[in-house]
Short mmCIF file of C-alpha atoms in Angstrom, two decimals:
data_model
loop_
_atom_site.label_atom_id
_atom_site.label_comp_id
_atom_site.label_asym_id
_atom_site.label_seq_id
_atom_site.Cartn_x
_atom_site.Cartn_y
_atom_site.Cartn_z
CA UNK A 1 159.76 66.63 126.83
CA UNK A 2 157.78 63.89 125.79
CA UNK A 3 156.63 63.71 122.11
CA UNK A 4 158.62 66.63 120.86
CA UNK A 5 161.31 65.97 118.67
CA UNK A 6 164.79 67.93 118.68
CA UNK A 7 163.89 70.62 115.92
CA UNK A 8 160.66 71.03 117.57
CA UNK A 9 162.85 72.07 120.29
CA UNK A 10 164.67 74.41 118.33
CA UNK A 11 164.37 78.41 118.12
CA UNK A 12 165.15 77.96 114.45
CA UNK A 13 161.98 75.56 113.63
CA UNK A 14 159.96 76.51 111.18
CA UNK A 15 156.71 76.89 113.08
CA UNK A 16 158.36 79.34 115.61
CA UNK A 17 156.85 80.94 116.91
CA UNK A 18 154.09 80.60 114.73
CA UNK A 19 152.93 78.21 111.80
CA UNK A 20 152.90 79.71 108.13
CA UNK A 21 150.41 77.58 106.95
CA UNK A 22 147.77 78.90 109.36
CA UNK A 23 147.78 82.27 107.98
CA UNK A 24 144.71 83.06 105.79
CA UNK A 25 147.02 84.03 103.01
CA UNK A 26 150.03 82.88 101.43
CA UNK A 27 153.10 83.36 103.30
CA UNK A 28 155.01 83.96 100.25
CA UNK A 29 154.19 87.67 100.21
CA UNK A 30 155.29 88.23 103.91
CA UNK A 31 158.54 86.60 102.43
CA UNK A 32 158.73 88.76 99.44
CA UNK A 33 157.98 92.00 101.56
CA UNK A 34 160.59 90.54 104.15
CA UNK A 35 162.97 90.30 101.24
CA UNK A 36 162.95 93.62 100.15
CA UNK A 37 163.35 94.99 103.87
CA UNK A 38 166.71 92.60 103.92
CA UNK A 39 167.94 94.83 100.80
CA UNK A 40 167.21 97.64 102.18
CA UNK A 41 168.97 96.79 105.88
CA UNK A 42 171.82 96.10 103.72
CA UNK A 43 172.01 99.73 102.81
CA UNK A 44 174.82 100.89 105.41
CA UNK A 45 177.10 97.96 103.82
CA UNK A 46 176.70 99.04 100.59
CA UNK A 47 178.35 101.93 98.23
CA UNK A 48 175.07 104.14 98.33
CA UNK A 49 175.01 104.24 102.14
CA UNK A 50 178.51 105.02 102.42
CA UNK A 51 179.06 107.66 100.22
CA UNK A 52 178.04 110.28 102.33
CA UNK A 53 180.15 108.88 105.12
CA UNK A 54 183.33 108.95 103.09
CA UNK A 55 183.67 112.55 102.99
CA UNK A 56 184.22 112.60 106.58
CA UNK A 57 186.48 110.17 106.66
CA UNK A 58 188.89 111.48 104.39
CA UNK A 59 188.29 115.28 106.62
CA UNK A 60 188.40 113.82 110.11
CA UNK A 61 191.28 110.54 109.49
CA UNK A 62 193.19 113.35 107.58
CA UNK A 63 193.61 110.27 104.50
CA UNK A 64 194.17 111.40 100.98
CA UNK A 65 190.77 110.33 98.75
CA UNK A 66 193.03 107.70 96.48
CA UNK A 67 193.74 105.83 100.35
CA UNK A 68 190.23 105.93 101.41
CA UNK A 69 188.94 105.00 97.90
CA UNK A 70 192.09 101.80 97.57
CA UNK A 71 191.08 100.86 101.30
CA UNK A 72 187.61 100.53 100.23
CA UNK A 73 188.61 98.81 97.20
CA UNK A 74 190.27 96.34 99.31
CA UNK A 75 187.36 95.74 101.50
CA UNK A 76 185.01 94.70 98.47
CA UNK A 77 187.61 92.89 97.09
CA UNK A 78 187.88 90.66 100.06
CA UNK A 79 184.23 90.55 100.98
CA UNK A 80 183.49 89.69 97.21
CA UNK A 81 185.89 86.60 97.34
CA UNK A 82 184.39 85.48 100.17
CA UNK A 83 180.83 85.08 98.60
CA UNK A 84 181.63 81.18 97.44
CA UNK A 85 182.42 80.17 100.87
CA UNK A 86 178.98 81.84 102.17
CA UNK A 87 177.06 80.76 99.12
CA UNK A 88 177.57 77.37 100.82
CA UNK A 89 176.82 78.41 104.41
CA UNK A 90 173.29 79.47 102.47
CA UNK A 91 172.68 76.08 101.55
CA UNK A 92 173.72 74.76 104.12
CA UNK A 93 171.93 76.81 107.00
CA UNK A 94 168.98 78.06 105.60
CA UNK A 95 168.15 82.26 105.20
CA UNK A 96 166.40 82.65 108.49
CA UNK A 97 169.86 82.08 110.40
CA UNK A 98 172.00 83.41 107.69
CA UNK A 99 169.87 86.86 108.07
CA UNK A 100 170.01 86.95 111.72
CA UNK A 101 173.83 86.46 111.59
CA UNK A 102 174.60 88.98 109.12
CA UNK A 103 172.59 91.75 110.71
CA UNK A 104 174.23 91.22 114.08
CA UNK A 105 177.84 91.26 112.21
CA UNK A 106 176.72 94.47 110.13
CA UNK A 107 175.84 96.14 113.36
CA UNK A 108 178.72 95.33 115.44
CA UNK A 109 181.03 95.89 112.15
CA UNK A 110 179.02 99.76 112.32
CA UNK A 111 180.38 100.10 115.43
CA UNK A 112 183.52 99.31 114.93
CA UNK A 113 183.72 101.82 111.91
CA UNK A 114 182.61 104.61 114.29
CA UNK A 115 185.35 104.13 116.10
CA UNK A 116 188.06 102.53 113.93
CA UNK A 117 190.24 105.43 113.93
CA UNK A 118 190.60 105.59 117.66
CA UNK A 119 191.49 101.80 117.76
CA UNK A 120 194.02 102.82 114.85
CA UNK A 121 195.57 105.57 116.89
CA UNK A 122 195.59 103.28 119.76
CA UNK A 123 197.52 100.55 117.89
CA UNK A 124 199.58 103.80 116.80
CA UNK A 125 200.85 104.68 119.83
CA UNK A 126 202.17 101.48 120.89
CA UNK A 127 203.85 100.65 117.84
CA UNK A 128 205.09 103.93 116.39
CA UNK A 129 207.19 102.89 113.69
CA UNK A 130 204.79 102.20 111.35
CA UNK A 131 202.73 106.19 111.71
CA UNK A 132 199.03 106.77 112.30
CA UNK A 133 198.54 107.10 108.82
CA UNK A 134 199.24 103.68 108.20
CA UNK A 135 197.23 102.10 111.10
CA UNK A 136 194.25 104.09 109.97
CA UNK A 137 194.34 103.11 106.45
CA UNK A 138 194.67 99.73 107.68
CA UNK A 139 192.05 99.39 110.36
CA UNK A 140 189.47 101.24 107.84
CA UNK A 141 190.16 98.80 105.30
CA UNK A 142 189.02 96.33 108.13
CA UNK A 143 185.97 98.07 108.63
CA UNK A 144 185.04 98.53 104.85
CA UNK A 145 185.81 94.60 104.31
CA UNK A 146 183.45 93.82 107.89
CA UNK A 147 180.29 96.15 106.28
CA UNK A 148 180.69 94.79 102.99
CA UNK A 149 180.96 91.36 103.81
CA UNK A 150 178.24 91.46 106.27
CA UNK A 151 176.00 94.48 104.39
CA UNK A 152 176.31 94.17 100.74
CA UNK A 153 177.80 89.96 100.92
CA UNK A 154 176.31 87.78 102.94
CA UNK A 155 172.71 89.74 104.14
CA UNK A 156 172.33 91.03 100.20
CA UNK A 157 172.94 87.44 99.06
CA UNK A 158 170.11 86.02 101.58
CA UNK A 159 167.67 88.83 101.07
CA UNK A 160 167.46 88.12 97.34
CA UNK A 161 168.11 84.61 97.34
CA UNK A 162 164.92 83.49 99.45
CA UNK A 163 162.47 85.38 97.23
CA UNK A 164 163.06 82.85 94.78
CA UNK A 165 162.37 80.12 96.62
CA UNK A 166 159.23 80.94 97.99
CA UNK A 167 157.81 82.04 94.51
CA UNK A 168 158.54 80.37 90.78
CA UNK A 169 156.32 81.00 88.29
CA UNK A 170 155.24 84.53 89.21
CA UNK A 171 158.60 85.83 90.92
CA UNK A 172 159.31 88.52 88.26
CA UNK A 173 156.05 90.24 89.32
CA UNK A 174 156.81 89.88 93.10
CA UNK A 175 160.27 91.01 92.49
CA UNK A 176 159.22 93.95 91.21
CA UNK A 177 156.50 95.22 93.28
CA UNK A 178 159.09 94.47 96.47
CA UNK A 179 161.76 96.14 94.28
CA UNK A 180 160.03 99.53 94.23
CA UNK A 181 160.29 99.79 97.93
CA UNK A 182 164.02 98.86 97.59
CA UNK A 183 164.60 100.89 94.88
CA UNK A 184 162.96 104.43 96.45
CA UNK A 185 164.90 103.28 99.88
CA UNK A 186 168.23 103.16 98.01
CA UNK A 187 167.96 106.28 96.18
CA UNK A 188 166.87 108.06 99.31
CA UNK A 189 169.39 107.14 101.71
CA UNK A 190 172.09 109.80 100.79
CA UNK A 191 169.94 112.12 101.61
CA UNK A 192 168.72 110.66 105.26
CA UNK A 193 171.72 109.56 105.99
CA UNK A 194 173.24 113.24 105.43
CA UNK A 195 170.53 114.52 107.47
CA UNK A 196 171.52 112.21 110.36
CA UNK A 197 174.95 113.25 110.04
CA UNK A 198 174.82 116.47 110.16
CA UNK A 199 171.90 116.09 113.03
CA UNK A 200 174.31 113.58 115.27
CA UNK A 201 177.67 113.28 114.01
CA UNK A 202 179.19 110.87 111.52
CA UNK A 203 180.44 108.66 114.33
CA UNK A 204 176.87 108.62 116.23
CA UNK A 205 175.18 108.08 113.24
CA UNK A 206 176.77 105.01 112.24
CA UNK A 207 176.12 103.89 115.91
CA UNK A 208 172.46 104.52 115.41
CA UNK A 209 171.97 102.55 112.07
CA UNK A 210 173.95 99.71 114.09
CA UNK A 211 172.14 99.59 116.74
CA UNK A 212 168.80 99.36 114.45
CA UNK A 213 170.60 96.51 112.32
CA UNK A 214 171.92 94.63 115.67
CA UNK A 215 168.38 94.51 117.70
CA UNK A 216 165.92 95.57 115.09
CA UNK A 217 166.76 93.73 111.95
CA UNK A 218 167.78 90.38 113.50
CA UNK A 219 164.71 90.08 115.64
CA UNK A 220 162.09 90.60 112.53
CA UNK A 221 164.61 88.12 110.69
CA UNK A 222 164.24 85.87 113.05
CA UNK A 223 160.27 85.93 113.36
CA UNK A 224 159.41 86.11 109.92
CA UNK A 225 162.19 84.62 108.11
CA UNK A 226 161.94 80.93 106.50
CA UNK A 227 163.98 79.19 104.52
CA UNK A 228 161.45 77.24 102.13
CA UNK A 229 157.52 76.99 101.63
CA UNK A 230 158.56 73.27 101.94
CA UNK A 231 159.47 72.94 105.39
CA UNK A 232 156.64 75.15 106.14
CA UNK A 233 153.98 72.46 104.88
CA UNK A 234 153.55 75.27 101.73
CA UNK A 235 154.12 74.71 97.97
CA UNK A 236 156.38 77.48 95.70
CA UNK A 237 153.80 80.60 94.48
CA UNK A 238 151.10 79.09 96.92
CA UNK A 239 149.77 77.14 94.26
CA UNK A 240 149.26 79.16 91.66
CA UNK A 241 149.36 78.03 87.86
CA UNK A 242 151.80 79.40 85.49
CA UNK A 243 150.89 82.68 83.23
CA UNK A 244 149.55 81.56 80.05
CA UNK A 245 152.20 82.64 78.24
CA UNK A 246 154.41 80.76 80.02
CA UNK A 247 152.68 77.08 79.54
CA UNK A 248 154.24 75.31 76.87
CA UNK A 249 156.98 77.81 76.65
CA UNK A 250 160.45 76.01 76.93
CA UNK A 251 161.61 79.35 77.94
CA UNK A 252 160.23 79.01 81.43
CA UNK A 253 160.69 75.52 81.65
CA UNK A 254 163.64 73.87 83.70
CA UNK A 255 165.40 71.44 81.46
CA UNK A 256 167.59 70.56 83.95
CA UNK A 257 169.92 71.92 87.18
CA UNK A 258 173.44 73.11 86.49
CA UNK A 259 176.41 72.40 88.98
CA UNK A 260 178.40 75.36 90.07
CA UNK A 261 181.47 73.63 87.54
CA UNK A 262 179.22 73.28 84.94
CA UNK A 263 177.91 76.98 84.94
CA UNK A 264 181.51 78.17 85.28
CA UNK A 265 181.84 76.84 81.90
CA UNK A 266 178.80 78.26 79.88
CA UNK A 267 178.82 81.08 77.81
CA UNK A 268 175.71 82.89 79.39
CA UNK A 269 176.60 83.01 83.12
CA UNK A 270 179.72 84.63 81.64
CA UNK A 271 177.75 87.01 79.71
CA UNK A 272 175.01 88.20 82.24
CA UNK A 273 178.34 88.41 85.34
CA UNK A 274 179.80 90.84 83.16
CA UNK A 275 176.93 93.42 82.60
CA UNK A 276 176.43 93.28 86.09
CA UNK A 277 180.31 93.73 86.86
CA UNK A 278 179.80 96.80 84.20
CA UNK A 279 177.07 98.25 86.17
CA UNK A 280 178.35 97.62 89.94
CA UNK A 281 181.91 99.24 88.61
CA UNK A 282 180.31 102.35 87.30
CA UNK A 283 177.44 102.84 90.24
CA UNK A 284 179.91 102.04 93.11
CA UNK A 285 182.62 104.80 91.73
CA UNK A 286 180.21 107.67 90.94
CA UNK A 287 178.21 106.92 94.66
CA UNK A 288 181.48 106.64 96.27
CA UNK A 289 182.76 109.71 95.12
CA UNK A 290 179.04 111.89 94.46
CA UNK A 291 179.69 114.66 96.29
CA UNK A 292 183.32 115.38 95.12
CA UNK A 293 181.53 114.89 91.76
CA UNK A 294 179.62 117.86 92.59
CA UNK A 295 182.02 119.96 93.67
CA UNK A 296 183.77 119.08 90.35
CA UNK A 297 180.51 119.88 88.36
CA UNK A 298 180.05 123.22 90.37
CA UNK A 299 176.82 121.74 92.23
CA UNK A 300 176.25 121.65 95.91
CA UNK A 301 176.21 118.69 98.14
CA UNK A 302 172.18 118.87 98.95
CA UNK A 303 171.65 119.63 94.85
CA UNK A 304 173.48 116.28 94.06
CA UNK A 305 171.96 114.19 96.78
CA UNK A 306 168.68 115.69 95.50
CA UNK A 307 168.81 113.66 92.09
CA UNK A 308 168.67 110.34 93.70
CA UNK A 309 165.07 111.41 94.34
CA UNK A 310 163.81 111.85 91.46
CA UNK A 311 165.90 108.45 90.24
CA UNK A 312 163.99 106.51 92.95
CA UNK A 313 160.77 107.59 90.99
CA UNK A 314 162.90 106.23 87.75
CA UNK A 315 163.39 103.09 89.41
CA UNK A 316 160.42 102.26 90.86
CA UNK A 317 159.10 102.50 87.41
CA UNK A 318 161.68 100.72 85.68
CA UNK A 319 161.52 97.70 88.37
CA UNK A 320 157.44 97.16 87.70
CA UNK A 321 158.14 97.41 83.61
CA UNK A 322 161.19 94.25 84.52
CA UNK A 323 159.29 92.38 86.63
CA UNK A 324 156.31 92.77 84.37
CA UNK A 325 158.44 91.59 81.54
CA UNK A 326 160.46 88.83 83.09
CA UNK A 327 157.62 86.64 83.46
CA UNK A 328 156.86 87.06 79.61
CA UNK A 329 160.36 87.79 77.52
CA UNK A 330 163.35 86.03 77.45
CA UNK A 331 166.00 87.27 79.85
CA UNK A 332 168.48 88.00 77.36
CA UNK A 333 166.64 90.50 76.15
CA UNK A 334 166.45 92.51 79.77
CA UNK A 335 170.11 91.49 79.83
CA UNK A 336 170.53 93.30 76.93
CA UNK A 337 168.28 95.86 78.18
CA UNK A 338 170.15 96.61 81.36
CA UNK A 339 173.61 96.31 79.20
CA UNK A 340 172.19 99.19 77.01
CA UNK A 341 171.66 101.42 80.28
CA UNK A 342 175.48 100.78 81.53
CA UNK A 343 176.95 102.17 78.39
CA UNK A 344 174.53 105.39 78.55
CA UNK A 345 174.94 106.24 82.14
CA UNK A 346 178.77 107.96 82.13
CA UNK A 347 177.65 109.43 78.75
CA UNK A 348 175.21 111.38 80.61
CA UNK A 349 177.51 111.70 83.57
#
């Protein structure tokens, strides 16, 4: 057509199918709300959604827990070391279609889990010389790599990423606010996605959180996802000025970008990977394994899912105090914080 250039034409324009900057309000906070609903999608790909799933497995694929627990291990592994490579399909595509993408693969890869130990026995019978164990251990490793890459990788990564471009100055306080939702969602999903089991079936249920993901997710990713306030016509935090506390202070100043290379080689992205490695070591085994825990500790399965309730009330408060802070204290004090938290936590396991 006449007069419309080629990324007018495009599904993946920024002002389709409608323009940002006509809304009476900053678009930001659809963004940051948006965000927090991409965490919370990524639920089923990551260790707190699959907990409750595991136990089945091991029951119903008649696996040992050390297989099902290496096979998962496997699965991160793989999906981890594949972050780089998407970290520069990110830049290089934009969130809105990196969301899309991701919640189409984490619904198909849902799918597939439901049924990857029919495929397995499939693949079993026409080459029996390797044993159904085997195939089943190695098609489940599949899955976990396909619903971490997809889940916890690549729609985590976009989710959290896009937040801070839309907001600069105040994105501790709209980090936290979204983080409450994402934080009483996390801590709550053991406990619906039990009920779902036990209401459907372990296989049916991970078809119905697919199927959500696959239509559901991808088509409010798609309208309300965009990649920058920039290509929208908008400016970072709509405009607003810095905190007063933060004018003047080098602290929250940029001094200048680092290259990937030249972070690899400072001391504090070093620092701040490993408390985070600390934390995602010790929360990934005790959710993976929470309700053998409990039948170690002499608890039920329903009293042990029951804590994470009370934790998203924990969180939700902790988030608001972080977000309140990061806009006013250094970071390496909430690094040092959160550091503090990881050592505590298998104490009090």
């Amino acid at each position: 057509m006449p007069g419309l250039s080629r990324n007018t034409l495009s599904i993946w324009d920024a002002n389709r199918p409608f323009r940002p900057d006509r809304l009476p309000f900053f678009y930001g906070w659809i963004i940051a709300g948006l965000g927090a609903l991409g965490m919370i999608a990524s639920i089923p790909g990551q260790t707190i959604g699959v907990n409750v799933f595991s136990e089945r497995l091991i029951h119903d694929l008649e696996l040992d827990r050390t297989d099902v627990s290496l096979a998962y291990l496997i699965g991160t592994m793989i999906s981890g070391a594949s972050l780089p490579w998407v970290g520069n399909l990110y830049d290089r595509f934009g969130a809105r279609r990196l969301v899309v993408f991701a919640s189409i693969g984490l619904g198909l890869s849902l799918f597939y889990m439901s049924a990857s130990d029919r495929i397995a026995d499939r693949f079993a019978s026409l080459m029996p010389g390797a044993g159904t164990g085997f195939w089943r251990l190695a098609f489940l490793t599949l899955g976990f790599f396909l619903i971490r890459f997809w889940g916890q990788g690549v729609l985590t990564m976009t989710a959290r990423n896009i937040v801070g471009k839309w907001w600069k100055h105040h994105r501790g306080k709209v980090l936290s606010l979204s983080g409450i939702a994402v934080s009483i969602c996390f801590s709550l999903s053991p406990k619906v996605f039990d009920a779902l089991i036990e209401c459907l079936g372990w296989r049916e249920a991970w078809q119905v959180i697919g199927l959500v993901s696959l239509v559901g997710i991808s088509l409010i990713g798609w309208l309300g996802f965009r990649d920058n306030p920039e290509e929208c016509g908008l400016v970072p935090d709509g405009g607003r000025a810095q905190h007063a506390s933060q004018q003047g202070n080098p602290e929250f100043s940029i001094v200048r970008e680092f290259e990937r290379r030249e972070a690899l080689r400072t001391y504090s992205f070093w620092l701040c990977s490993l408390v985070f490695a600390l934390h995602a070591l010790y929360t990934t085994g005790y959710s993976f394994h929470v309700i053998d825990v409990a039948k170690d500790s002499g608890m039920t399965k329903s009293a042990i899912l029951g804590l994470f309730v009370p934790a998203a009330v924990i969180g939700a408060g902790i988030s608001l105090f972080v977000g309140w802070a990061s806009d006013r204290w250094r970071l390496k004090y909430l690094i040092s914080f959160m550091a503090l938290g990881c050592s505590l936590a298998p104490l009090g396991l």
